[in-house]
């Protein structure tokens, strides 16, 4: 930008300066020519000059010519008769000779045609701009002589150089101002674009477009007037909008009347992980104002279908459960193997056999119970993993031998049920270990009799205060401090969608009981956003 503006300014300044210099030179030459012609006409009309030519008074004509030349700052004033013979000249030696020696035209236009004219010629006094006028006898009207007034071209050029010096000084100053202005403008412009060059801006724009289109979340941005400026492909797909006409350039309320982006534009407060309904779909939305200094110039929103997030959450939960199961089993069996190896090395073979038999007996009993009471492999695998985790923590997870969970409706998503049940058991194990340390016990009972599936989880923890029994199901609320409060919130969301409920009671002997009720055949569609926690 500096080079472009500088070169453009320099070119304009040089062209203007060159034209001005050329025009000034021509104007000065024309002005000197007009002055010479005017003086020549004035001298030719002077009575003393007319009388001197008529009487051939050469001394008087020379004195008068010198006086008039000095008065008009002329290089010379030459007076000739009707034959162009010099009667007055600054150089006395040239008096009596023809004027044609200097200009070659012998003053013919003035002497023959009777007209005044301007000519440039070089004589013994140097090159000069000459004005020539005929001398007319007023009594007879005849042309009786000629007057030539000359101004030195050297004087003209000196004057032109003086004017050009001032002119070119101004041109140079203008050029400097132009370059400095270009530097200032380019600097401010570069600061406004974070020091990036145009090529870098173009590359970043292409990268931004590629990034926007590759993101799976829908993204919509509006300016301060509520007009959509950006919308990626995922936005069209998530909102089920046609590709034509494009969203950009349209008011946000025309496309999404229920949008709250304008409220964020007004308040300037960001909104994260908000759950809303757009075009009949439940979504999780993040809205962030775009600021330029202290001004809010727009809002950017990213959104995604809620069920996609739930699917990701469930997959992560299952992966975590599998990882916990493998880790606990590895740790537990490693300890058992080390113990058995030590007993064999000590020669206590019977004790080693008893330990192996006890281990086999406990797992055989658990496996037998799960095979009969919980034939669903996903739920049974979850319970087996929690059983091993409890043992790793130094606790016991006892499953009521009278439990039965066979009649599970096909529509009930197993991964969500496992996530809910796993969260309740994990909370119970942590609460028990915190209260009792090693040796504590968590009790699980299940039944599918009647129209509901019922799960009861009892722990030996500190219990849940009455005032907190509803709040603990809200996101971010937990009795365990920060970085908690997600598990029970997921439980509540699942219950809201399935139409179930959960109760929390404190046990007389200490600890708490969480009872989960899930209808086998929920009425209507699962409802959204309501608190189904109830006391039964």
XYZ file of C-alpha atoms in Angstrom:
536
model
C 0.000 0.000 0.000
C 2.901 2.332 0.803
C 4.500 1.636 -2.585
C 1.204 1.933 -4.448
C 0.105 5.179 -2.800
C 3.643 6.575 -2.920
C 4.130 5.800 -6.615
C 0.659 7.035 -7.471
C 1.253 10.265 -5.557
C 4.696 10.668 -7.109
C 3.330 10.096 -10.611
C 0.507 12.583 -10.092
C 2.840 15.148 -8.545
C 5.471 14.763 -11.292
C 2.853 15.034 -14.036
C 1.267 18.082 -12.430
C 4.677 19.633 -11.752
C 5.889 18.964 -15.300
C 2.736 20.395 -16.811
C 2.912 23.414 -14.519
C 6.602 23.984 -15.410
C 5.899 23.668 -19.130
C 2.898 25.956 -18.882
C 4.901 28.433 -16.796
C 7.730 28.527 -19.365
C 5.342 29.097 -22.260
C 3.399 31.660 -20.304
C 6.535 33.615 -19.417
C 7.764 33.566 -23.026
C 4.363 34.745 -24.208
C 4.268 37.397 -21.522
C 7.737 38.690 -22.431
C 6.753 38.676 -26.095
C 3.585 40.683 -25.351
C 5.608 43.104 -23.246
C 8.195 43.558 -25.975
C 5.435 44.141 -28.537
C 3.644 46.628 -26.281
C 6.837 48.604 -25.648
C 7.634 48.538 -29.370
C 4.218 49.917 -30.234
C 4.551 52.597 -27.566
C 8.018 53.669 -28.752
C 6.852 53.638 -32.380
C 4.042 56.021 -31.483
C 6.297 58.397 -29.549
C 6.439 61.816 -31.355
C 10.161 62.258 -30.624
C 10.895 58.939 -32.360
C 8.728 59.879 -35.349
C 10.427 63.249 -35.612
C 13.893 61.745 -35.219
C 13.284 59.277 -38.082
C 11.799 61.959 -40.237
C 14.818 64.274 -39.622
C 17.370 61.434 -39.491
C 18.552 62.777 -36.096
C 20.676 59.759 -35.158
C 22.164 61.151 -31.903
C 18.769 62.149 -30.575
C 17.289 58.753 -31.516
C 20.136 56.879 -29.756
C 19.771 58.942 -26.571
C 16.031 58.377 -26.565
C 16.420 54.641 -27.296
C 18.841 54.162 -24.386
C 16.528 56.053 -21.999
C 13.474 54.052 -23.053
C 15.414 50.746 -22.829
C 16.477 51.514 -19.270
C 12.967 52.631 -18.340
C 11.333 49.450 -19.682
C 14.191 47.114 -18.520
C 14.710 46.016 -22.123
C 17.899 44.520 -23.478
C 17.844 46.944 -26.354
C 15.684 49.244 -28.445
C 16.643 49.524 -32.108
C 15.178 52.111 -34.482
C 15.412 51.743 -38.262
C 14.207 53.752 -41.251
C 11.761 52.539 -43.893
C 14.556 50.510 -45.498
C 15.389 48.730 -42.211
C 18.668 50.640 -41.878
C 19.580 51.096 -38.211
C 19.342 54.684 -36.954
C 19.628 53.775 -33.228
C 21.395 50.771 -31.714
C 23.245 50.029 -28.433
C 26.362 49.205 -30.457
C 27.353 52.368 -32.408
C 29.341 50.308 -34.886
C 26.146 48.648 -36.130
C 24.399 51.943 -36.884
C 23.895 52.430 -40.610
C 23.723 48.709 -41.325
C 20.664 46.685 -42.221
C 18.588 45.107 -39.437
C 18.487 41.929 -41.496
C 21.933 41.064 -40.119
C 20.242 39.931 -36.864
C 16.883 38.394 -37.746
C 17.007 37.907 -41.470
C 13.461 39.160 -42.130
C 14.520 42.827 -42.451
C 11.336 43.758 -40.535
C 9.326 43.047 -43.654
C 5.955 42.306 -41.848
C 6.142 45.693 -40.127
C 7.578 47.749 -43.021
C 5.585 46.143 -45.824
C 2.411 44.826 -44.177
C 2.268 47.431 -41.456
C 1.633 45.006 -38.628
C 3.404 44.557 -35.320
C 4.736 41.106 -34.489
C 6.936 39.095 -32.110
C 9.987 37.097 -33.137
C 12.907 35.360 -31.467
C 16.321 35.900 -32.957
C 19.996 35.843 -32.046
C 22.069 38.946 -32.573
C 25.355 40.327 -31.369
C 23.727 40.980 -27.951
C 22.633 37.361 -27.658
C 19.348 35.555 -28.181
C 16.337 37.701 -27.434
C 12.558 37.901 -27.672
C 11.767 40.831 -29.921
C 8.698 42.912 -30.472
C 8.627 44.874 -33.741
C 6.235 47.655 -34.699
C 6.032 49.995 -37.732
C 6.543 53.742 -37.263
C 3.771 55.591 -39.067
C 3.903 59.284 -39.955
C 0.670 60.700 -38.552
C 0.555 63.451 -41.175
C 0.766 61.248 -44.248
C -0.048 57.821 -42.858
C 3.062 56.377 -44.483
C 5.340 53.852 -42.827
C 8.584 55.729 -42.283
C 10.469 53.307 -40.030
C 10.517 50.402 -37.631
C 11.127 49.931 -33.858
C 12.515 46.654 -32.445
C 12.424 46.092 -28.672
C 14.309 43.053 -27.354
C 14.305 41.225 -24.044
C 17.083 38.758 -23.332
C 16.107 35.095 -23.367
C 18.692 34.589 -20.627
C 16.675 36.907 -18.405
C 13.524 35.002 -19.261
C 15.170 31.682 -18.475
C 16.490 33.043 -15.166
C 12.965 34.105 -14.254
C 11.627 30.691 -15.325
C 14.274 28.927 -13.226
C 13.351 31.050 -10.216
C 9.666 30.189 -10.580
C 10.442 26.555 -11.304
C 12.592 26.335 -8.179
C 9.606 27.415 -6.084
C 7.276 25.186 -8.095
C 9.452 22.099 -7.798
C 9.987 22.791 -4.113
C 6.221 22.709 -3.629
C 6.047 19.545 -5.783
C 8.709 17.867 -3.648
C 6.901 18.877 -0.475
C 3.662 17.474 -1.872
C 5.484 14.243 -2.725
C 6.839 13.959 0.811
C 3.393 14.622 2.260
C 1.950 11.964 -0.047
C 4.510 9.354 1.012
C 4.093 10.181 4.702
C 0.312 10.026 4.310
C 0.659 6.645 2.618
C 2.813 5.396 5.503
C 0.328 6.655 8.105
C -2.690 5.259 6.248
C -0.983 1.914 5.662
C 0.085 1.726 9.313
C -3.421 2.411 10.611
C -4.887 0.017 8.094
C -2.407 -2.688 9.053
C -3.156 -2.244 12.740
C -6.854 -2.579 11.947
C -6.210 -5.919 10.222
C -3.856 -7.179 12.963
C -0.680 -6.658 10.956
C -1.687 -9.052 8.189
C -0.794 -8.656 4.548
C -3.546 -8.962 1.883
C -2.278 -12.402 0.839
C -2.409 -13.570 4.457
C -5.959 -12.233 4.810
C -7.025 -14.122 1.707
C -5.406 -17.310 2.996
C -7.031 -16.913 6.413
C -10.395 -16.327 4.762
C -10.039 -19.544 2.790
C -8.958 -21.409 5.925
C -11.919 -19.939 7.817
C -14.339 -21.075 5.150
C -12.825 -24.564 5.100
C -12.933 -24.735 8.899
C -16.540 -23.578 9.071
C -17.626 -26.115 6.497
C -15.731 -28.945 8.185
C -17.192 -28.341 11.647
C -20.034 -30.719 12.442
C -21.786 -28.163 14.627
C -24.055 -25.660 12.958
C -22.670 -22.119 13.042
C -24.580 -18.907 12.341
C -23.232 -15.367 12.791
C -25.146 -12.085 12.639
C -23.993 -8.480 12.501
C -25.153 -5.615 14.686
C -28.246 -5.164 12.491
C -29.388 -8.760 13.004
C -28.452 -9.778 9.440
C -26.934 -13.226 8.931
C -23.322 -12.917 7.742
C -22.133 -16.522 8.061
C -23.817 -19.934 7.963
C -21.989 -23.213 7.403
C -23.280 -26.367 5.759
C -23.967 -28.045 9.111
C -26.347 -25.188 9.987
C -28.508 -25.963 6.943
C -28.501 -29.670 7.742
C -29.135 -29.300 11.483
C -31.996 -26.855 10.980
C -33.310 -28.792 7.961
C -33.235 -25.668 5.786
C -33.043 -25.646 1.973
C -29.762 -24.620 0.418
C -31.566 -21.981 -1.667
C -32.034 -19.166 -0.989
C -28.818 -18.776 1.043
C -29.091 -17.641 4.655
C -26.483 -14.913 4.356
C -27.920 -11.455 3.911
C -31.296 -12.342 5.474
C -32.591 -11.134 8.881
C -32.198 -13.790 11.570
C -35.806 -13.387 12.715
C -37.015 -14.070 9.183
C -35.190 -17.407 9.162
C -35.540 -18.326 12.850
C -38.302 -16.304 14.541
C -37.628 -18.083 17.869
C -33.914 -17.188 17.859
C -32.502 -15.360 20.895
C -29.387 -14.004 19.160
C -30.737 -10.440 19.232
C -31.071 -10.599 23.012
C -27.382 -11.560 23.264
C -26.601 -8.690 20.868
C -28.403 -6.312 23.234
C -27.150 -7.663 26.549
C -23.635 -8.601 25.495
C -23.731 -11.612 27.819
C -22.546 -14.956 26.429
C -24.745 -18.024 26.809
C -23.156 -21.462 27.005
C -24.755 -24.906 26.711
C -28.280 -23.546 26.549
C -31.028 -26.033 25.709
C -33.587 -24.664 23.277
C -36.059 -25.764 20.640
C -35.466 -24.616 17.050
C -37.737 -25.687 14.216
C -39.195 -28.431 16.390
C -35.811 -29.851 17.399
C -34.140 -29.795 20.792
C -30.649 -28.378 20.567
C -27.723 -27.351 22.724
C -26.626 -23.826 21.795
C -23.649 -21.625 22.601
C -23.972 -17.906 21.869
C -21.043 -15.521 22.048
C -21.030 -11.773 21.315
C -18.376 -10.460 18.936
C -16.704 -7.297 20.220
C -14.594 -4.636 18.558
C -13.154 -2.625 21.393
C -16.111 -1.774 23.602
C -18.685 -2.165 20.825
C -20.668 -5.326 20.132
C -20.618 -5.811 16.372
C -22.346 -9.183 16.146
C -23.107 -12.578 17.661
C -21.884 -16.058 16.763
C -23.963 -19.121 17.663
C -22.989 -22.778 17.456
C -25.600 -25.456 17.940
C -26.033 -29.183 17.779
C -28.882 -31.619 18.128
C -29.321 -32.711 21.706
C -29.623 -36.395 20.858
C -26.176 -36.297 19.219
C -24.655 -35.035 22.444
C -26.539 -37.640 24.421
C -25.217 -40.345 22.103
C -21.651 -39.118 22.597
C -22.197 -38.968 26.361
C -23.555 -42.503 26.446
C -20.700 -43.816 24.357
C -18.185 -42.163 26.653
C -19.980 -43.582 29.667
C -19.856 -47.093 28.259
C -16.186 -46.731 27.380
C -15.480 -45.487 30.878
C -17.376 -48.410 32.346
C -15.492 -50.898 30.224
C -12.198 -49.249 31.165
C -13.117 -49.308 34.863
C -14.088 -52.976 34.602
C -10.846 -53.975 32.929
C -8.760 -51.880 35.309
C -10.445 -53.194 38.429
C -10.296 -56.786 37.247
C -6.643 -56.453 36.310
C -5.754 -54.899 39.626
C -7.795 -57.347 41.686
C -6.592 -60.498 39.946
C -3.020 -59.257 40.024
C -3.262 -58.989 43.785
C -4.884 -62.431 44.036
C -2.229 -64.011 41.850
C 0.537 -62.452 43.908
C -1.084 -63.752 47.080
C -1.508 -67.258 45.653
C 2.085 -67.243 44.393
C 3.294 -66.219 47.840
C 1.296 -68.979 49.576
C 2.714 -71.586 47.187
C 6.249 -70.361 47.791
C 5.662 -70.621 51.546
C 4.385 -74.156 51.116
C 0.857 -73.233 52.236
C -0.785 -75.138 49.451
C -4.068 -75.697 51.278
C -4.479 -71.994 52.011
C -3.800 -71.239 48.357
C -6.436 -73.761 47.319
C -8.913 -72.308 49.829
C -8.290 -68.779 48.472
C -8.784 -69.983 44.908
C -11.951 -71.817 45.916
C -13.300 -68.748 47.730
C -12.587 -66.562 44.754
C -14.206 -69.007 42.376
C -17.159 -69.456 44.722
C -17.842 -65.691 44.989
C -17.651 -65.124 41.250
C -19.601 -68.270 40.460
C -22.399 -67.147 42.789
C -22.442 -63.670 41.223
C -22.360 -65.048 37.692
C -25.109 -67.540 38.491
C -27.275 -64.748 39.944
C -26.701 -62.457 36.973
C -27.401 -65.212 34.440
C -30.724 -66.028 36.057
C -31.893 -62.615 37.296
C -30.421 -60.341 34.612
C -30.166 -62.130 31.264
C -29.512 -58.851 29.418
C -25.720 -58.972 28.720
C -25.264 -55.175 28.740
C -26.802 -54.710 32.190
C -25.143 -57.850 33.544
C -21.744 -56.687 32.257
C -22.243 -53.318 33.934
C -23.082 -54.932 37.285
C -20.099 -57.270 37.032
C -17.813 -54.317 36.371
C -19.224 -52.393 39.356
C -18.819 -55.464 41.538
C -15.113 -55.645 40.655
C -14.690 -51.888 41.154
C -16.235 -52.157 44.603
C -13.769 -54.884 45.554
C -10.902 -52.766 44.269
C -12.085 -49.932 46.538
C -12.193 -52.312 49.513
C -16.005 -52.366 49.497
C -18.707 -54.909 48.750
C -21.467 -54.613 46.209
C -24.195 -57.007 47.289
C -26.977 -57.778 44.850
C -30.221 -58.939 46.469
C -30.528 -62.642 45.570
C -34.290 -62.143 45.110
C -33.667 -59.530 42.408
C -35.121 -60.030 38.954
C -34.734 -57.853 35.858
C -35.997 -59.867 32.920
C -39.029 -58.037 31.559
C -37.190 -55.012 30.131
C -39.047 -53.319 27.246
C -37.207 -53.392 23.940
C -37.748 -49.654 23.469
C -35.763 -48.830 26.610
C -32.229 -47.919 25.433
C -29.812 -50.210 27.248
C -26.865 -47.838 27.049
C -28.865 -45.085 28.760
C -30.131 -47.459 31.422
C -26.568 -48.656 32.067
C -25.377 -45.044 32.318
C -28.082 -44.192 34.883
C -27.573 -47.347 36.957
C -23.778 -46.961 36.835
C -23.983 -43.363 38.073
C -26.158 -44.345 41.032
C -23.827 -47.216 42.016
C -20.687 -45.086 41.616
C -22.163 -42.372 43.829
C -23.100 -44.968 46.424
C -19.587 -46.507 46.423
C -17.916 -43.116 46.820
C -20.279 -42.038 49.587
C -19.723 -45.331 51.450
C -15.936 -45.201 51.192
C -15.938 -41.599 52.381
C -18.008 -42.503 55.439
C -16.782 -45.977 56.412
C -13.523 -46.528 54.587
C -12.655 -50.097 53.578
C -15.184 -52.761 54.519
C -18.312 -50.794 53.652
C -21.228 -52.243 51.765
C -23.540 -51.106 48.971
C -26.800 -52.966 48.381
C -28.576 -53.282 45.038
C -32.002 -54.762 44.503
C -34.012 -54.924 41.288
C -37.488 -55.991 40.354
C -39.547 -55.995 37.180
C -42.841 -57.039 38.775
C -45.810 -54.859 37.909
C -45.803 -52.028 35.395
C -42.501 -50.510 36.438
C -38.847 -51.426 36.613
C -37.573 -50.612 40.087
C -33.932 -50.279 41.121
C -32.916 -49.624 44.729
C -29.379 -48.598 45.632
C -28.522 -48.328 49.344
C -25.235 -46.974 50.647
C -23.625 -46.416 54.027
C -22.682 -42.850 53.352
C -23.533 -39.676 55.286
C -27.017 -39.433 53.768
C -28.602 -36.597 51.800
C -30.065 -33.585 53.647
C -33.750 -33.075 52.984
C -33.264 -29.586 51.513
C -30.774 -30.937 48.955
C -32.740 -33.910 47.672
C -34.072 -32.052 44.652
C -31.096 -29.764 44.062
C -28.609 -32.635 43.658
C -30.250 -33.535 40.331
C -29.464 -30.098 38.888
C -26.409 -29.631 36.693
C -23.293 -28.654 38.629
C -24.874 -29.233 42.074
C -23.136 -31.814 44.240
C -22.374 -32.508 47.894
C -18.856 -33.581 46.832
C -17.591 -30.147 45.870
C -16.416 -28.762 42.528
C -15.943 -30.785 39.312
C -19.016 -32.873 40.232
C -22.754 -32.591 39.717
C -23.002 -34.221 36.273
C -23.950 -37.855 36.965
C -27.252 -37.235 38.765
C -28.098 -34.527 36.248
C -27.798 -37.138 33.475
C -29.998 -39.463 35.552
C -32.666 -36.771 35.798
C -32.516 -36.010 32.075
C -33.004 -39.692 31.232
C -35.974 -39.863 33.588
C -37.470 -36.757 32.018
C -37.275 -38.297 28.565
C -38.569 -41.719 29.634
C -41.201 -40.483 32.055
C -39.636 -42.088 35.132
C -38.882 -40.784 38.601
C -36.437 -41.177 41.458
C -36.817 -40.874 45.216
C -34.164 -40.245 47.840
C -34.552 -41.446 51.449
C -32.196 -41.594 54.404
C -31.937 -44.967 56.169
C -32.454 -45.239 59.960
C -29.116 -47.010 60.397
C -27.315 -44.407 58.312
C -26.795 -43.949 54.634
C -29.308 -43.244 51.889
C -31.501 -45.110 49.448
C -32.027 -44.055 45.842
C -35.074 -45.714 44.264
C -35.457 -45.520 40.501
C -38.873 -46.061 38.854
C -39.086 -46.644 35.120
C -42.458 -47.352 33.485
C -42.447 -50.270 31.118
C -44.922 -48.537 28.835
C -44.603 -44.747 29.221
C -47.682 -42.792 28.138
C -47.242 -40.483 25.138
C -43.971 -39.002 24.043
C -41.217 -38.412 26.556
C -41.545 -34.927 28.015
C -38.741 -32.387 28.146
C -37.370 -30.039 30.775
C -39.673 -31.019 33.695
C -38.593 -32.233 37.094
C -39.887 -35.749 37.583
C -38.295 -36.242 40.985
C -41.090 -37.203 43.380
C -41.581 -38.759 46.781
C -43.333 -42.102 46.789
